[in-house]
PDB file of C-alpha atoms in Angstrom:
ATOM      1  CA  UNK A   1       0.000   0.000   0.000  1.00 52.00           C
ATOM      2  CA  UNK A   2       1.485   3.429  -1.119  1.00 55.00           C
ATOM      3  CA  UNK A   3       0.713   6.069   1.664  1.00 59.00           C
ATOM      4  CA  UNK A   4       0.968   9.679  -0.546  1.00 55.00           C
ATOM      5  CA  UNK A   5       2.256  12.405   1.596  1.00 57.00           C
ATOM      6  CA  UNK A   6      -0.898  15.209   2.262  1.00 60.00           C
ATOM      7  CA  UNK A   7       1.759  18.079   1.979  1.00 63.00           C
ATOM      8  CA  UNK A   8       2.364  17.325  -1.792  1.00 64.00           C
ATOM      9  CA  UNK A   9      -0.493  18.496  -3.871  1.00 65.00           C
ATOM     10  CA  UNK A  10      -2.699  15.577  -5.756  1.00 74.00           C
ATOM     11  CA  UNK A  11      -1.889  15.854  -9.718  1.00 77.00           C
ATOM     12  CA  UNK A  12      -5.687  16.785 -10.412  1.00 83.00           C
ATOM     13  CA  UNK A  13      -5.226  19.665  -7.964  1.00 81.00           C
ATOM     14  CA  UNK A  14      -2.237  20.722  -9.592  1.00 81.00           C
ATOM     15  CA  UNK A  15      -3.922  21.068 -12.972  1.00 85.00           C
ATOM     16  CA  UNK A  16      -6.955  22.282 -12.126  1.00 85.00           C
ATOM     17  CA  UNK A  17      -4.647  25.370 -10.537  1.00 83.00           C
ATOM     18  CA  UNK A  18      -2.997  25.005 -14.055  1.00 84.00           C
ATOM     19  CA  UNK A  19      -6.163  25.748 -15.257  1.00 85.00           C
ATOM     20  CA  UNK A  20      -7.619  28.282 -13.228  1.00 84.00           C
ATOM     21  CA  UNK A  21      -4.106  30.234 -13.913  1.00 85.00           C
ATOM     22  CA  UNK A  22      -4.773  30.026 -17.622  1.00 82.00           C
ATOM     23  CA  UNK A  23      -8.554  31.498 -17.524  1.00 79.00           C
ATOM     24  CA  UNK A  24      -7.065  34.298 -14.588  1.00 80.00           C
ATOM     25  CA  UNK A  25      -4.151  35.471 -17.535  1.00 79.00           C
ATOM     26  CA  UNK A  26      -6.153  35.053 -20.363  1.00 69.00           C
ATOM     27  CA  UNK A  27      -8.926  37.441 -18.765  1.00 70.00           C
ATOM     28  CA  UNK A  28      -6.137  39.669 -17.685  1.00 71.00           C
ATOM     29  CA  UNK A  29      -5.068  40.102 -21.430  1.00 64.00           C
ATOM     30  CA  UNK A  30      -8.428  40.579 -22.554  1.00 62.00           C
ATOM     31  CA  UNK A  31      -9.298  43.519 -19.633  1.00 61.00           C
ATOM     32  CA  UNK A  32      -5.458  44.907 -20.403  1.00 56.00           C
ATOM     33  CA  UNK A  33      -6.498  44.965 -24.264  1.00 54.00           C
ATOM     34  CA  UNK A  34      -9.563  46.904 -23.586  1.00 58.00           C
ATOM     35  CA  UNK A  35      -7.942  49.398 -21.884  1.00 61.00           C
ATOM     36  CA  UNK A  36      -5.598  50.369 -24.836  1.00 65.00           C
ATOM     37  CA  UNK A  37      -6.321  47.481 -27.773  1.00 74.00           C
ATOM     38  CA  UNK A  38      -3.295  47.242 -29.207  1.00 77.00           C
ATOM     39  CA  UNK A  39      -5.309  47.307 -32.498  1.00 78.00           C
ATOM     40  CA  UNK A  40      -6.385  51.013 -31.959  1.00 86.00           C
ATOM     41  CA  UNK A  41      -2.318  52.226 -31.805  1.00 82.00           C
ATOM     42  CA  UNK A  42      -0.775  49.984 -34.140  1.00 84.00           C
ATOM     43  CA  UNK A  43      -3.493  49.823 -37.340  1.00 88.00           C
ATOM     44  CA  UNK A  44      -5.775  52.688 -36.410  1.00 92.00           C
ATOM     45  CA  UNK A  45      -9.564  53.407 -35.654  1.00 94.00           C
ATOM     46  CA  UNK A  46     -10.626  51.169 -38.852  1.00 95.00           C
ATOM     47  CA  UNK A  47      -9.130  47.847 -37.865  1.00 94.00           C
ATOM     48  CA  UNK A  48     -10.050  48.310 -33.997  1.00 94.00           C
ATOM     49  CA  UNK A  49     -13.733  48.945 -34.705  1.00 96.00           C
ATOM     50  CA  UNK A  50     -13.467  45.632 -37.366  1.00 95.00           C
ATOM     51  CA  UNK A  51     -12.067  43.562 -34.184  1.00 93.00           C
ATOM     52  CA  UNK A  52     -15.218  45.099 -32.454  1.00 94.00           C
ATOM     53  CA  UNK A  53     -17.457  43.919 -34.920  1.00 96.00           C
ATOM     54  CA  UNK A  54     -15.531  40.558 -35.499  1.00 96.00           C
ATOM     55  CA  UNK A  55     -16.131  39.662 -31.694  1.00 93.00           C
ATOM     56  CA  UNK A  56     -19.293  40.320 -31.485  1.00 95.00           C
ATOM     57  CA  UNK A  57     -19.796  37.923 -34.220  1.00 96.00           C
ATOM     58  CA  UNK A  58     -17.570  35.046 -32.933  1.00 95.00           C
ATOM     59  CA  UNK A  59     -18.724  35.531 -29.354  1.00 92.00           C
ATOM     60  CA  UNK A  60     -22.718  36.940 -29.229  1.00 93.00           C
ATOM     61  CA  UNK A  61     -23.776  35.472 -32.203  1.00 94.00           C
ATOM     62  CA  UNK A  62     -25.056  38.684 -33.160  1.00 97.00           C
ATOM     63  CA  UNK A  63     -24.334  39.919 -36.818  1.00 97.00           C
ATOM     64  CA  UNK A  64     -21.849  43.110 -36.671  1.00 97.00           C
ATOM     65  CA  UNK A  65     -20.648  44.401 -39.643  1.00 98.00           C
ATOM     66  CA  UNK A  66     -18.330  47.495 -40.182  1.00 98.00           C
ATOM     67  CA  UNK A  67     -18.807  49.913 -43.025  1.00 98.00           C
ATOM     68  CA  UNK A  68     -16.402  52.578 -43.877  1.00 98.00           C
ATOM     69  CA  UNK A  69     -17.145  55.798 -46.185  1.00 97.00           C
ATOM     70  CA  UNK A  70     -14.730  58.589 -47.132  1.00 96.00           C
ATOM     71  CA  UNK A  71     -11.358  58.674 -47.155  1.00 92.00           C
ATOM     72  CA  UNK A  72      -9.788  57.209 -43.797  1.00 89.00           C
ATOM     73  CA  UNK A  73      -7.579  58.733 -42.025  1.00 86.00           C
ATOM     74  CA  UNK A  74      -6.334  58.639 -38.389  1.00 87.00           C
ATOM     75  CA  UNK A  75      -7.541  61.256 -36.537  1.00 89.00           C
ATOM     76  CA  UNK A  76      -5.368  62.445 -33.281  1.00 90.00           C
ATOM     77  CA  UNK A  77      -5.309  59.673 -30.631  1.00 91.00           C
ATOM     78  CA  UNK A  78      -7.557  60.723 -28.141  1.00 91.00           C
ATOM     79  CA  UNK A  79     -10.234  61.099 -31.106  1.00 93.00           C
ATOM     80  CA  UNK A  80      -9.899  57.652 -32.050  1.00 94.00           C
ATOM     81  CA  UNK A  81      -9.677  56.406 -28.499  1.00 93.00           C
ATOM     82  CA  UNK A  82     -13.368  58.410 -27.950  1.00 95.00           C
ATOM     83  CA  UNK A  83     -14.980  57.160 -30.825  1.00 96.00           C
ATOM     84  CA  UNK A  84     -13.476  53.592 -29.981  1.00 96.00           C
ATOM     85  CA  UNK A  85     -15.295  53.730 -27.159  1.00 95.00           C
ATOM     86  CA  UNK A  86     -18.655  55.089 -27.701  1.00 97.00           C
ATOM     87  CA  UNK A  87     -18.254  52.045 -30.281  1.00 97.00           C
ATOM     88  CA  UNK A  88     -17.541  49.394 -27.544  1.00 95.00           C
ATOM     89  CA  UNK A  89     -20.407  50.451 -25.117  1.00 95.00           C
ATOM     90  CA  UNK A  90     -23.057  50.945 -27.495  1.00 96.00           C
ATOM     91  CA  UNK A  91     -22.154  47.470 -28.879  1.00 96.00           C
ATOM     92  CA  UNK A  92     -22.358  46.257 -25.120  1.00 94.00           C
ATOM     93  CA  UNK A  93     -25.386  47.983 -24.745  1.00 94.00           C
ATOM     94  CA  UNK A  94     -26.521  45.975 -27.786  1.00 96.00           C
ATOM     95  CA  UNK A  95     -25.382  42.596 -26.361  1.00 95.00           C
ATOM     96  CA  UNK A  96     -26.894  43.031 -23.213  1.00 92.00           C
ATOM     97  CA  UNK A  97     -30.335  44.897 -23.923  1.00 92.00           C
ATOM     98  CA  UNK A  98     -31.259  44.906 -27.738  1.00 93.00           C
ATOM     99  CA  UNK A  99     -32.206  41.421 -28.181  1.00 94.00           C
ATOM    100  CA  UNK A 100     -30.869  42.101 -31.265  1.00 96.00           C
ATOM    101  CA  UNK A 101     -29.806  40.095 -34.697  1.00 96.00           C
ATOM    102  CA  UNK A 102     -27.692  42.431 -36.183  1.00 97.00           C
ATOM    103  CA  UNK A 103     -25.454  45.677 -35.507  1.00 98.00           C
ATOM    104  CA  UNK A 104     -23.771  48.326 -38.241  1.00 98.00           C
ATOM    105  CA  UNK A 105     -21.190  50.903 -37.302  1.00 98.00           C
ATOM    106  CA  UNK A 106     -21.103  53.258 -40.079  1.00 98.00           C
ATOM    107  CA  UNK A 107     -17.655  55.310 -40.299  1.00 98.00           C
ATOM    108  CA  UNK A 108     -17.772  57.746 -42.433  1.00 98.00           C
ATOM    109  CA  UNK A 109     -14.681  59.985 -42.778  1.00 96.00           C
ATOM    110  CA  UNK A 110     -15.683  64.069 -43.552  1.00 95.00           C
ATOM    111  CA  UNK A 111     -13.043  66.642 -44.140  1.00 93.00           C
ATOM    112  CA  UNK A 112     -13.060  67.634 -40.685  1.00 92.00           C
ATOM    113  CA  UNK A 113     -15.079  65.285 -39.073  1.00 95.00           C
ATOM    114  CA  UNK A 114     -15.901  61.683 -38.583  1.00 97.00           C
ATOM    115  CA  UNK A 115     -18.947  60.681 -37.917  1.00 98.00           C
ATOM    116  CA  UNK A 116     -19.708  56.937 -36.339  1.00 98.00           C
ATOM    117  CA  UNK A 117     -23.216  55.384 -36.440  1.00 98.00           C
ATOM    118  CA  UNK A 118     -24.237  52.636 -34.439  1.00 98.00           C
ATOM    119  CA  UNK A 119     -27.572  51.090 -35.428  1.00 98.00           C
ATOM    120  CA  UNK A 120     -29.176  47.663 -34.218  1.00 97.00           C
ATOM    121  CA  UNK A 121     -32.117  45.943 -35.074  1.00 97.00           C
ATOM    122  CA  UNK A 122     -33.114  44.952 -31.698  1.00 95.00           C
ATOM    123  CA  UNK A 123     -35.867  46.141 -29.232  1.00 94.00           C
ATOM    124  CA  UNK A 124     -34.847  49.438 -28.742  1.00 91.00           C
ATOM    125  CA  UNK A 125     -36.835  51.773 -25.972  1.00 88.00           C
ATOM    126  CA  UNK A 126     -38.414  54.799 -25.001  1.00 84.00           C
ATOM    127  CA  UNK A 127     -35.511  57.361 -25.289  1.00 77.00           C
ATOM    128  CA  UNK A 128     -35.338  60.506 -23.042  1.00 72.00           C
ATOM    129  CA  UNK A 129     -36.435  64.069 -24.787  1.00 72.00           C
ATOM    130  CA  UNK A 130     -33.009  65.411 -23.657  1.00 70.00           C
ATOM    131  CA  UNK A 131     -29.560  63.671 -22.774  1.00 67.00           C
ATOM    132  CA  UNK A 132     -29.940  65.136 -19.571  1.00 65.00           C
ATOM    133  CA  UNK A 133     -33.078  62.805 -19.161  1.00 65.00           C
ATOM    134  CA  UNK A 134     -30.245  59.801 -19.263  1.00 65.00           C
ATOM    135  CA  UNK A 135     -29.300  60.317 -15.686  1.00 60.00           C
ATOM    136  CA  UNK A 136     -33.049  59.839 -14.273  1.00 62.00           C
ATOM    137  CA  UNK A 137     -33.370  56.638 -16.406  1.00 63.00           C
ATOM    138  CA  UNK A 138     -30.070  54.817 -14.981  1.00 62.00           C
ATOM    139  CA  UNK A 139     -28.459  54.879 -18.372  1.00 67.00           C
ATOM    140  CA  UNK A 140     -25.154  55.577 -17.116  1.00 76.00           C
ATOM    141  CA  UNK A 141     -23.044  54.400 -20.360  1.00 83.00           C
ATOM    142  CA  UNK A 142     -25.092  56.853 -22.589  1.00 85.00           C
ATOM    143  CA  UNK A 143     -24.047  59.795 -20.655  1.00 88.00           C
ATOM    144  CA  UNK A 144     -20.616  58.783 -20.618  1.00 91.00           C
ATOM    145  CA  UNK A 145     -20.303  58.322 -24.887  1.00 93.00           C
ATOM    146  CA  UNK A 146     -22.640  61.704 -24.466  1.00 92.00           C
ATOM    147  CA  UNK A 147     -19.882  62.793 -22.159  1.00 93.00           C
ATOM    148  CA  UNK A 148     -17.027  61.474 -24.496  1.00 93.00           C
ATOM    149  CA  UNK A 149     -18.412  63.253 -28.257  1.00 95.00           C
ATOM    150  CA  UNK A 150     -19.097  66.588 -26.031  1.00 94.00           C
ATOM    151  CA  UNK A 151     -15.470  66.704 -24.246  1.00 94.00           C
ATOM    152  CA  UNK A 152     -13.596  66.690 -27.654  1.00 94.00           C
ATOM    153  CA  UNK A 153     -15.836  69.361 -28.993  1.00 95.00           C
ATOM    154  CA  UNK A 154     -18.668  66.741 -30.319  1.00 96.00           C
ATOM    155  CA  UNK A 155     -21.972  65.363 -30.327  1.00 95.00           C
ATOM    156  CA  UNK A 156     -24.076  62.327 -29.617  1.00 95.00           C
ATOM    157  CA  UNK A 157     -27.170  61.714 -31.081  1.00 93.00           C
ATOM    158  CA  UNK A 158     -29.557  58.501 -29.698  1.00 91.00           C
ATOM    159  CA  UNK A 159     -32.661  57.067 -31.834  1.00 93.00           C
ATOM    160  CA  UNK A 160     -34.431  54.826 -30.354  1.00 91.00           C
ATOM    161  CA  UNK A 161     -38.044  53.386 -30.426  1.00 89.00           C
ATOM    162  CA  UNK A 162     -39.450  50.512 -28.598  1.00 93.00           C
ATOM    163  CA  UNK A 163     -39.395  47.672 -30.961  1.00 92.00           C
ATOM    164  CA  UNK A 164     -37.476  49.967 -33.852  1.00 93.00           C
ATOM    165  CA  UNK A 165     -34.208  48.970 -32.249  1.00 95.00           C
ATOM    166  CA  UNK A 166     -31.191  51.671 -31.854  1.00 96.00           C
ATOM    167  CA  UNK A 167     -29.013  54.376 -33.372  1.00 96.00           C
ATOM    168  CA  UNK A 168     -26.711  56.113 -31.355  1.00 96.00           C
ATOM    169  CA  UNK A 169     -24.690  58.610 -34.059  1.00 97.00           C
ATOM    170  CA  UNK A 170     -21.436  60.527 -32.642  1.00 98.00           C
ATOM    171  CA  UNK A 171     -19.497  63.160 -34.929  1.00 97.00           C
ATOM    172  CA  UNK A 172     -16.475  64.677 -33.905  1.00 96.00           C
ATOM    173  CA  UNK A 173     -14.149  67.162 -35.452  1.00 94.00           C
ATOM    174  CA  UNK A 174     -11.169  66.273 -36.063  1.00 84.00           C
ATOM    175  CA  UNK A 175      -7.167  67.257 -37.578  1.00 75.00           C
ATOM    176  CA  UNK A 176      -5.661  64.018 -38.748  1.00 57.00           C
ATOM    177  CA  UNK A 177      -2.815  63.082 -36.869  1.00 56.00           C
ATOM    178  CA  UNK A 178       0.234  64.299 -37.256  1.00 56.00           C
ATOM    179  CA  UNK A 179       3.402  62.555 -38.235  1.00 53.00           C
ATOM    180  CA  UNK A 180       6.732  63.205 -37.431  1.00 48.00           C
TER     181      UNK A 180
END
C-alpha cells in the first residue's frame, strides 16, 4: 500500500490550478487589451472597430458588420480612443439589452469630421427628450459616450423606439494626426 504524503499536492489539484491560472491570464489580457487594444495604436480606428465587430460575431452570435465611407484617415489619438469607445459600449449595450440580430457601425470619414453610427435591429426603448433625461433613467453608459463626443468638442445623437431597435450617431471634429 502506497501512503501519498498530504503536503504534496494531488496531480488533479495541480492542474486544475494550471487551469484556473490560464482562464485568470487570459482574462487579464483581454481587460489589459480593452484598456488600450493594441489594435487602436498599431493599425488605427478602422481595424479596432473591425475587431469590435468581429467579436461580437464570434462571441454573441449577433451579426456586426463594419462599413467605412470617405477617405480614412487617423484622426489624433484621443479622437480615435473616444470614438473607440462610444463604439464598444453601445455594442455592449446591444449585447446586453437589444435582443438584437444584427449591428452596423457606419464610419464615415468628412473633411473635418468623422462621424460613427451605431444602429441595431433589436428592441430598442423609449428614449429621453433630452440627454440630460439619461441620468433619471439609470443609463449611465449613454451619458458617458454623451460625455465622451461633447469633451472633444462633439456630439451624440440617440434614436431609439421601442421595438425599432437603436441608433446612437457621434461626430467629432477632427485634424488628422500628425506625423513626425
Amino acid at each position: 500500500m502506497c501512503i501519498r504524503d498530504s503536503s504534496e499536492p494531488a496531480p488533479r489539484d495541480l492542474e486544475q490550478a494550471r487551469e484556473l491560472t490560464r482562464n485568470a491570464i487570459a482574462g487579464i489580457r483581454r481587460f489589459v487589451q480593452d484598456l488600450r487594444p493594441p489594435a487602436l495604436d498599431h493599425l488605427g480606428l478602422v481595424a479596432a472597430l473591425e475587431g469590435l465587430a468581429d467579436d461580437m460575431t464570434a462571441r454573441e452570435g449577433i451579426r456586426a458588420e463594419l462599413v467605412v465611407e470617405g477617405v480614412p484617415q487617423r484622426p489624433a489619438p484621443e479622437a480615435e480612443m473616444a470614438l473607440f469607445r462610444i463604439a464598444q459600449e453601445a455594442l455592449n449595450n446591444v449585447r446586453r439589452h437589444a435582443n438584437a440580430s444584427r449591428a452596423l457601425i457606419r464610419l464615415t470619414f468628412h473633411p473635418g469630421a468623422v462621424q460613427m453610427t451605431i444602429s441595431d435591429d433589436g428592441c430598442g426603448f423609449a428614449a429621453p427628450q433630452r440627454i440630460g433625461d439619461l441620468a433619471t433613467t439609470g443609463r449611465l453608459g449613454l451619458i458617458g459616450m454623451y460625455e465622451r463626443a461633447r469633451t472633444l468638442g462633439g456630439e451624440l445623437s440617440i434614436q431609439a423606439e421601442p421595438g425599432r431597435g437603436t441608433t446612437v450617431t457621434a461626430r467629432l471634429p477632427v485634424q488628422p494626426e500628425r506625423s513626425g
